Amino acid sequence: MHHVTATAPALVTIVWDWNGTLRDDVQDHLDALNRTLPDLGSAPITLERYRAEHRTPIRAFYDALLGRTLDDQQWRDADAAFQRELAQHPVRLHPGARDLLLGLRARGIRQSLLSLSLHDRLLAEVRAVGITGLLDQVDGRHDPVVGSKAPAMARHLAALGPATDPARTLVIGDTVDDALAALSVGAVPVLHTRGLHSPERLATAGVPVAGSLQDAVDMGLAIISSDRSLR
């Protein structure tokens, strides 16, 4: 008996998140944060606490960790110090991520990348791991103040063109905000558990949660295929 691999419907789009999703950098983020917290009068934190309390906007995350509100200059200095520390870590993808993207492209599935990382830095990091040519669109942030990812998601889908159907767009991320951003535009969110938020945090979003990127893709494409068959 031959094993038949199911194929996704045509014109399906996958919108990937970057930090914690394609990029394997949760430990890098923790290390960079812990190097900067002492200057703010705080002791280093554990990975478990990081994944339990991480939130956007990041400034609110700092305020929660410190138990006080940073003024504008303190926040700019803290963020700049964190970014300098993070830049010391080499960019690496989650194991198997590049092969996964290659396989999806071979199946005719369009892929793009949306991140709240600074746009120019994001472009450089994506080039560094050699996946630029696998992505139809790469968007980072241009503004210094970042809240929810939802407005950026709407702009991203609009930039992908009128042929983009949100109901056949799969958003794969690693935070509750990724799920909320997807739902805000009518896309299908699937979160994976190896990123910035703990599985317990992800469960509060009320959307499918997977243990790996491959499982997230499989779950999301199955949902899209099922929805299409019901129309």
PDB file of C-alpha atoms in Angstrom:
ATOM      1  CA  MET A   1       0.000   0.000   0.000  1.00  0.00           C
ATOM      2  CA  HIS A   2       1.375   3.379  -0.950  1.00  0.00           C
ATOM      3  CA  HIS A   3       1.241   6.201   1.561  1.00  0.00           C
ATOM      4  CA  VAL A   4      -0.582   9.187   0.071  1.00  0.00           C
ATOM      5  CA  THR A   5       0.401  12.611   1.373  1.00  0.00           C
ATOM      6  CA  ALA A   6      -2.476  15.065   1.490  1.00  0.00           C
ATOM      7  CA  THR A   7      -1.912  18.301  -0.380  1.00  0.00           C
ATOM      8  CA  ALA A   8      -3.200  21.685   0.652  1.00  0.00           C
ATOM      9  CA  PRO A   9      -5.732  23.601  -1.427  1.00  0.00           C
ATOM     10  CA  ALA A  10      -4.333  26.068  -3.948  1.00  0.00           C
ATOM     11  CA  LEU A  11      -3.696  29.673  -2.901  1.00  0.00           C
ATOM     12  CA  VAL A  12      -3.246  28.866   0.765  1.00  0.00           C
ATOM     13  CA  THR A  13      -0.998  31.390   2.519  1.00  0.00           C
ATOM     14  CA  ILE A  14       1.061  30.781   5.650  1.00  0.00           C
ATOM     15  CA  VAL A  15       2.078  33.860   7.631  1.00  0.00           C
ATOM     16  CA  TRP A  16       4.972  32.988   9.917  1.00  0.00           C
ATOM     17  CA  ASP A  17       6.032  34.783  13.067  1.00  0.00           C
ATOM     18  CA  TRP A  18       9.789  35.230  13.549  1.00  0.00           C
ATOM     19  CA  ASN A  19      11.131  35.414  17.124  1.00  0.00           C
ATOM     20  CA  GLY A  20      10.393  32.179  18.953  1.00  0.00           C
ATOM     21  CA  THR A  21       8.679  30.678  15.902  1.00  0.00           C
ATOM     22  CA  LEU A  22      10.982  30.334  12.907  1.00  0.00           C
ATOM     23  CA  ARG A  23      13.920  31.798  14.799  1.00  0.00           C
ATOM     24  CA  ASP A  24      15.098  29.635  17.692  1.00  0.00           C
ATOM     25  CA  ASP A  25      15.932  32.404  20.157  1.00  0.00           C
ATOM     26  CA  VAL A  26      13.949  32.023  23.380  1.00  0.00           C
ATOM     27  CA  GLN A  27      17.106  31.344  25.383  1.00  0.00           C
ATOM     28  CA  ASP A  28      18.820  34.246  23.609  1.00  0.00           C
ATOM     29  CA  HIS A  29      16.024  36.588  24.689  1.00  0.00           C
ATOM     30  CA  LEU A  30      16.265  35.367  28.274  1.00  0.00           C
ATOM     31  CA  ASP A  31      20.048  35.762  28.354  1.00  0.00           C
ATOM     32  CA  ALA A  32      19.864  39.288  26.892  1.00  0.00           C
ATOM     33  CA  LEU A  33      17.166  40.306  29.357  1.00  0.00           C
ATOM     34  CA  ASN A  34      19.060  38.894  32.331  1.00  0.00           C
ATOM     35  CA  ARG A  35      22.175  40.806  31.335  1.00  0.00           C
ATOM     36  CA  THR A  36      20.256  44.072  31.421  1.00  0.00           C
ATOM     37  CA  LEU A  37      17.974  43.584  34.437  1.00  0.00           C
ATOM     38  CA  PRO A  38      20.663  44.241  37.096  1.00  0.00           C
ATOM     39  CA  ASP A  39      21.149  47.779  35.760  1.00  0.00           C
ATOM     40  CA  LEU A  40      17.440  48.291  36.361  1.00  0.00           C
ATOM     41  CA  GLY A  41      17.695  47.043  39.933  1.00  0.00           C
ATOM     42  CA  SER A  42      16.238  43.588  39.325  1.00  0.00           C
ATOM     43  CA  ALA A  43      17.626  40.093  39.734  1.00  0.00           C
ATOM     44  CA  PRO A  44      17.745  37.731  36.729  1.00  0.00           C
ATOM     45  CA  ILE A  45      14.634  35.659  36.078  1.00  0.00           C
ATOM     46  CA  THR A  46      14.082  32.037  35.103  1.00  0.00           C
ATOM     47  CA  LEU A  47      12.973  30.790  31.711  1.00  0.00           C
ATOM     48  CA  GLU A  48       9.719  29.616  33.293  1.00  0.00           C
ATOM     49  CA  ARG A  49       8.938  33.110  34.560  1.00  0.00           C
ATOM     50  CA  TYR A  50       9.897  34.655  31.229  1.00  0.00           C
ATOM     51  CA  ARG A  51       7.534  32.397  29.297  1.00  0.00           C
ATOM     52  CA  ALA A  52       4.764  32.870  31.875  1.00  0.00           C
ATOM     53  CA  GLU A  53       4.900  36.685  31.943  1.00  0.00           C
ATOM     54  CA  HIS A  54       6.164  37.795  28.504  1.00  0.00           C
ATOM     55  CA  ARG A  55       3.679  40.156  26.854  1.00  0.00           C
ATOM     56  CA  THR A  56       3.279  42.945  24.347  1.00  0.00           C
ATOM     57  CA  PRO A  57       3.875  45.804  24.396  1.00  0.00           C
ATOM     58  CA  ILE A  58       7.295  44.835  25.721  1.00  0.00           C
ATOM     59  CA  ARG A  59       7.405  47.967  27.847  1.00  0.00           C
ATOM     60  CA  ALA A  60       4.508  46.554  29.892  1.00  0.00           C
ATOM     61  CA  PHE A  61       6.508  43.340  30.327  1.00  0.00           C
ATOM     62  CA  TYR A  62       9.370  45.315  31.870  1.00  0.00           C
ATOM     63  CA  ASP A  63       7.005  47.219  34.152  1.00  0.00           C
ATOM     64  CA  ALA A  64       5.533  43.925  35.397  1.00  0.00           C
ATOM     65  CA  LEU A  65       8.954  42.379  36.010  1.00  0.00           C
ATOM     66  CA  LEU A  66      10.271  45.445  37.831  1.00  0.00           C
ATOM     67  CA  GLY A  67       7.120  46.256  39.767  1.00  0.00           C
ATOM     68  CA  ARG A  68       7.368  49.878  38.686  1.00  0.00           C
ATOM     69  CA  THR A  69       6.846  52.017  35.612  1.00  0.00           C
ATOM     70  CA  LEU A  70       9.895  53.078  33.624  1.00  0.00           C
ATOM     71  CA  ASP A  71       9.907  56.647  32.359  1.00  0.00           C
ATOM     72  CA  ASP A  72      10.462  57.233  28.643  1.00  0.00           C
ATOM     73  CA  GLN A  73      14.231  57.654  28.869  1.00  0.00           C
ATOM     74  CA  GLN A  74      14.663  54.647  31.138  1.00  0.00           C
ATOM     75  CA  TRP A  75      12.635  52.529  28.724  1.00  0.00           C
ATOM     76  CA  ARG A  76      14.634  53.680  25.689  1.00  0.00           C
ATOM     77  CA  ASP A  77      17.891  52.909  27.501  1.00  0.00           C
ATOM     78  CA  ALA A  78      16.654  49.500  28.666  1.00  0.00           C
ATOM     79  CA  ASP A  79      15.423  48.539  25.214  1.00  0.00           C
ATOM     80  CA  ALA A  80      18.651  49.691  23.554  1.00  0.00           C
ATOM     81  CA  ALA A  81      20.717  47.674  26.044  1.00  0.00           C
ATOM     82  CA  PHE A  82      18.582  44.587  25.429  1.00  0.00           C
ATOM     83  CA  GLN A  83      18.873  44.940  21.652  1.00  0.00           C
ATOM     84  CA  ARG A  84      22.665  45.256  21.899  1.00  0.00           C
ATOM     85  CA  GLU A  85      22.863  42.093  23.975  1.00  0.00           C
ATOM     86  CA  LEU A  86      20.505  40.180  21.682  1.00  0.00           C
ATOM     87  CA  ALA A  87      22.537  41.167  18.636  1.00  0.00           C
ATOM     88  CA  GLN A  88      25.506  39.272  20.092  1.00  0.00           C
ATOM     89  CA  HIS A  89      23.701  35.971  19.513  1.00  0.00           C
ATOM     90  CA  PRO A  90      23.922  34.331  16.079  1.00  0.00           C
ATOM     91  CA  VAL A  91      20.681  33.917  14.157  1.00  0.00           C
ATOM     92  CA  ARG A  92      19.522  30.316  13.954  1.00  0.00           C
ATOM     93  CA  LEU A  93      16.291  28.660  12.897  1.00  0.00           C
ATOM     94  CA  HIS A  94      14.409  26.003  14.821  1.00  0.00           C
ATOM     95  CA  PRO A  95      15.679  22.578  13.713  1.00  0.00           C
ATOM     96  CA  GLY A  96      13.911  21.496  10.544  1.00  0.00           C
ATOM     97  CA  ALA A  97      12.364  24.915   9.865  1.00  0.00           C
ATOM     98  CA  ARG A  98      14.192  25.573   6.592  1.00  0.00           C
ATOM     99  CA  ASP A  99      13.330  22.138   5.205  1.00  0.00           C
ATOM    100  CA  LEU A 100       9.724  22.696   6.232  1.00  0.00           C
ATOM    101  CA  LEU A 101       9.598  25.998   4.332  1.00  0.00           C
ATOM    102  CA  LEU A 102      11.219  24.397   1.302  1.00  0.00           C
ATOM    103  CA  GLY A 103       8.691  21.575   1.295  1.00  0.00           C
ATOM    104  CA  LEU A 104       5.757  23.964   1.571  1.00  0.00           C
ATOM    105  CA  ARG A 105       7.060  26.065  -1.293  1.00  0.00           C
ATOM    106  CA  ALA A 106       7.406  22.933  -3.426  1.00  0.00           C
ATOM    107  CA  ARG A 107       3.736  22.221  -2.735  1.00  0.00           C
ATOM    108  CA  GLY A 108       2.768  25.670  -4.033  1.00  0.00           C
ATOM    109  CA  ILE A 109       1.878  27.143  -0.662  1.00  0.00           C
ATOM    110  CA  ARG A 110       2.653  30.841  -0.426  1.00  0.00           C
ATOM    111  CA  GLN A 111       4.563  31.933   2.664  1.00  0.00           C
ATOM    112  CA  SER A 112       5.299  35.280   4.277  1.00  0.00           C
ATOM    113  CA  LEU A 113       6.787  36.606   7.508  1.00  0.00           C
ATOM    114  CA  LEU A 114       5.391  39.201   9.921  1.00  0.00           C
ATOM    115  CA  SER A 115       7.295  40.265  13.022  1.00  0.00           C
ATOM    116  CA  LEU A 116       7.342  43.085  15.536  1.00  0.00           C
ATOM    117  CA  SER A 117      11.141  43.126  15.258  1.00  0.00           C
ATOM    118  CA  LEU A 118      12.676  46.208  13.681  1.00  0.00           C
ATOM    119  CA  HIS A 119      12.204  45.925   9.925  1.00  0.00           C
ATOM    120  CA  ASP A 120      15.796  46.444   8.778  1.00  0.00           C
ATOM    121  CA  ARG A 121      17.154  44.073  11.400  1.00  0.00           C
ATOM    122  CA  LEU A 122      14.531  41.491  10.463  1.00  0.00           C
ATOM    123  CA  LEU A 123      15.523  41.638   6.780  1.00  0.00           C
ATOM    124  CA  ALA A 124      19.182  41.146   7.708  1.00  0.00           C
ATOM    125  CA  GLU A 125      18.406  38.188   9.978  1.00  0.00           C
ATOM    126  CA  VAL A 126      16.233  36.497   7.363  1.00  0.00           C
ATOM    127  CA  ARG A 127      19.031  36.933   4.789  1.00  0.00           C
ATOM    128  CA  ALA A 128      21.540  35.515   7.269  1.00  0.00           C
ATOM    129  CA  VAL A 129      19.722  32.176   7.445  1.00  0.00           C
ATOM    130  CA  GLY A 130      19.085  32.026   3.706  1.00  0.00           C
ATOM    131  CA  ILE A 131      15.288  31.920   3.549  1.00  0.00           C
ATOM    132  CA  THR A 132      14.508  35.274   1.893  1.00  0.00           C
ATOM    133  CA  GLY A 133      13.726  33.603  -1.434  1.00  0.00           C
ATOM    134  CA  LEU A 134      11.161  31.331   0.204  1.00  0.00           C
ATOM    135  CA  LEU A 135       9.009  34.229   1.417  1.00  0.00           C
ATOM    136  CA  ASP A 136       6.710  36.418  -0.681  1.00  0.00           C
ATOM    137  CA  GLN A 137       6.639  39.229   1.884  1.00  0.00           C
ATOM    138  CA  VAL A 138       8.735  40.111   4.936  1.00  0.00           C
ATOM    139  CA  ASP A 139       7.438  42.841   7.253  1.00  0.00           C
ATOM    140  CA  GLY A 140       8.881  44.112  10.514  1.00  0.00           C
ATOM    141  CA  ARG A 141       8.019  47.172  12.522  1.00  0.00           C
ATOM    142  CA  HIS A 142       8.995  50.716  11.605  1.00  0.00           C
ATOM    143  CA  ASP A 143       7.582  52.528  14.653  1.00  0.00           C
ATOM    144  CA  PRO A 144       9.292  52.578  18.066  1.00  0.00           C
ATOM    145  CA  VAL A 145       6.092  52.011  20.061  1.00  0.00           C
ATOM    146  CA  VAL A 146       4.443  48.634  19.576  1.00  0.00           C
ATOM    147  CA  GLY A 147       1.183  47.377  21.041  1.00  0.00           C
ATOM    148  CA  SER A 148      -0.896  44.622  19.550  1.00  0.00           C
ATOM    149  CA  LYS A 149       0.200  42.872  16.366  1.00  0.00           C
ATOM    150  CA  ALA A 150      -3.327  43.128  14.936  1.00  0.00           C
ATOM    151  CA  PRO A 151      -2.900  46.383  12.936  1.00  0.00           C
ATOM    152  CA  ALA A 152       0.344  45.083  11.438  1.00  0.00           C
ATOM    153  CA  MET A 153      -1.401  41.833  10.461  1.00  0.00           C
ATOM    154  CA  ALA A 154      -4.103  43.748   8.580  1.00  0.00           C
ATOM    155  CA  ARG A 155      -1.474  45.763   6.686  1.00  0.00           C
ATOM    156  CA  HIS A 156       0.518  42.611   5.947  1.00  0.00           C
ATOM    157  CA  LEU A 157      -2.409  40.761   4.411  1.00  0.00           C
ATOM    158  CA  ALA A 158      -3.350  43.828   2.382  1.00  0.00           C
ATOM    159  CA  ALA A 159       0.211  43.997   1.029  1.00  0.00           C
ATOM    160  CA  LEU A 160      -0.028  40.362  -0.065  1.00  0.00           C
ATOM    161  CA  GLY A 161      -2.709  41.421  -2.534  1.00  0.00           C
ATOM    162  CA  PRO A 162      -6.421  40.988  -3.229  1.00  0.00           C
ATOM    163  CA  ALA A 163      -6.051  37.265  -3.965  1.00  0.00           C
ATOM    164  CA  THR A 164      -5.289  36.673  -0.281  1.00  0.00           C
ATOM    165  CA  ASP A 165      -8.300  35.109   1.438  1.00  0.00           C
ATOM    166  CA  PRO A 166      -7.999  35.459   5.243  1.00  0.00           C
ATOM    167  CA  ALA A 167     -10.086  32.294   5.697  1.00  0.00           C
ATOM    168  CA  ARG A 168      -7.393  30.382   3.782  1.00  0.00           C
ATOM    169  CA  THR A 169      -4.518  32.109   5.547  1.00  0.00           C
ATOM    170  CA  LEU A 170      -2.733  30.184   8.296  1.00  0.00           C
ATOM    171  CA  VAL A 171      -0.902  32.223  10.942  1.00  0.00           C
ATOM    172  CA  ILE A 172       1.719  30.300  12.897  1.00  0.00           C
ATOM    173  CA  GLY A 173       3.132  31.939  15.999  1.00  0.00           C
ATOM    174  CA  ASP A 174       4.202  31.357  19.577  1.00  0.00           C
ATOM    175  CA  THR A 175       2.325  33.983  21.602  1.00  0.00           C
ATOM    176  CA  VAL A 176      -1.246  34.784  22.544  1.00  0.00           C
ATOM    177  CA  ASP A 177      -0.924  38.063  20.615  1.00  0.00           C
ATOM    178  CA  ASP A 178      -0.153  36.111  17.419  1.00  0.00           C
ATOM    179  CA  ALA A 179      -3.489  34.322  17.833  1.00  0.00           C
ATOM    180  CA  LEU A 180      -5.387  37.530  18.533  1.00  0.00           C
ATOM    181  CA  ALA A 181      -3.834  39.203  15.490  1.00  0.00           C
ATOM    182  CA  ALA A 182      -4.869  36.290  13.271  1.00  0.00           C
ATOM    183  CA  LEU A 183      -8.421  36.242  14.612  1.00  0.00           C
ATOM    184  CA  SER A 184      -8.736  39.999  14.129  1.00  0.00           C
ATOM    185  CA  VAL A 185      -8.439  39.571  10.343  1.00  0.00           C
ATOM    186  CA  GLY A 186     -10.350  36.295  10.066  1.00  0.00           C
ATOM    187  CA  ALA A 187      -7.269  34.120   9.556  1.00  0.00           C
ATOM    188  CA  VAL A 188      -6.642  30.659  11.043  1.00  0.00           C
ATOM    189  CA  PRO A 189      -4.184  30.717  13.989  1.00  0.00           C
ATOM    190  CA  VAL A 190      -2.146  27.781  15.264  1.00  0.00           C
ATOM    191  CA  LEU A 191       0.377  28.308  18.071  1.00  0.00           C
ATOM    192  CA  HIS A 192       3.396  26.145  18.840  1.00  0.00           C
ATOM    193  CA  THR A 193       4.777  25.447  22.286  1.00  0.00           C
ATOM    194  CA  ARG A 194       8.518  25.916  21.739  1.00  0.00           C
ATOM    195  CA  GLY A 195       8.484  29.705  21.691  1.00  0.00           C
ATOM    196  CA  LEU A 196       8.186  32.743  23.953  1.00  0.00           C
ATOM    197  CA  HIS A 197       4.965  31.737  25.745  1.00  0.00           C
ATOM    198  CA  SER A 198       4.415  28.661  27.878  1.00  0.00           C
ATOM    199  CA  PRO A 199       1.874  26.017  26.817  1.00  0.00           C
ATOM    200  CA  GLU A 200      -0.339  27.134  29.694  1.00  0.00           C
ATOM    201  CA  ARG A 201      -0.341  30.726  28.394  1.00  0.00           C
ATOM    202  CA  LEU A 202      -1.052  29.579  24.846  1.00  0.00           C
ATOM    203  CA  ALA A 203      -4.019  27.526  26.001  1.00  0.00           C
ATOM    204  CA  THR A 204      -5.752  30.719  27.193  1.00  0.00           C
ATOM    205  CA  ALA A 205      -6.025  31.920  23.572  1.00  0.00           C
ATOM    206  CA  GLY A 206      -8.595  29.228  22.789  1.00  0.00           C
ATOM    207  CA  VAL A 207      -6.997  28.269  19.471  1.00  0.00           C
ATOM    208  CA  PRO A 208      -5.197  25.100  18.313  1.00  0.00           C
ATOM    209  CA  VAL A 209      -1.788  24.516  19.935  1.00  0.00           C
ATOM    210  CA  ALA A 210       0.900  22.216  18.495  1.00  0.00           C
ATOM    211  CA  GLY A 211       4.140  20.786  19.840  1.00  0.00           C
ATOM    212  CA  SER A 212       6.199  21.538  16.732  1.00  0.00           C
ATOM    213  CA  LEU A 213       6.200  23.692  13.610  1.00  0.00           C
ATOM    214  CA  GLN A 214       5.413  20.662  11.451  1.00  0.00           C
ATOM    215  CA  ASP A 215       2.427  19.782  13.622  1.00  0.00           C
ATOM    216  CA  ALA A 216       1.277  23.405  13.520  1.00  0.00           C
ATOM    217  CA  VAL A 217       1.368  23.372   9.717  1.00  0.00           C
ATOM    218  CA  ASP A 218      -0.471  20.042   9.525  1.00  0.00           C
ATOM    219  CA  MET A 219      -3.167  21.168  11.951  1.00  0.00           C
ATOM    220  CA  GLY A 220      -3.681  24.516  10.247  1.00  0.00           C
ATOM    221  CA  LEU A 221      -3.858  23.131   6.719  1.00  0.00           C
ATOM    222  CA  ALA A 222      -6.322  20.474   7.875  1.00  0.00           C
ATOM    223  CA  ILE A 223      -8.568  23.183   9.325  1.00  0.00           C
ATOM    224  CA  ILE A 224      -8.428  25.204   6.109  1.00  0.00           C
ATOM    225  CA  SER A 225      -9.123  22.135   3.977  1.00  0.00           C
ATOM    226  CA  SER A 226     -12.044  21.139   6.196  1.00  0.00           C
ATOM    227  CA  ASP A 227     -13.558  24.633   6.091  1.00  0.00           C
ATOM    228  CA  ARG A 228     -13.258  24.677   2.307  1.00  0.00           C
ATOM    229  CA  SER A 229     -14.999  21.306   1.974  1.00  0.00           C
ATOM    230  CA  LEU A 230     -17.978  22.624   3.937  1.00  0.00           C
ATOM    231  CA  ARG A 231     -18.606  25.539   1.578  1.00  0.00           C
TER     232      ARG A 231
END
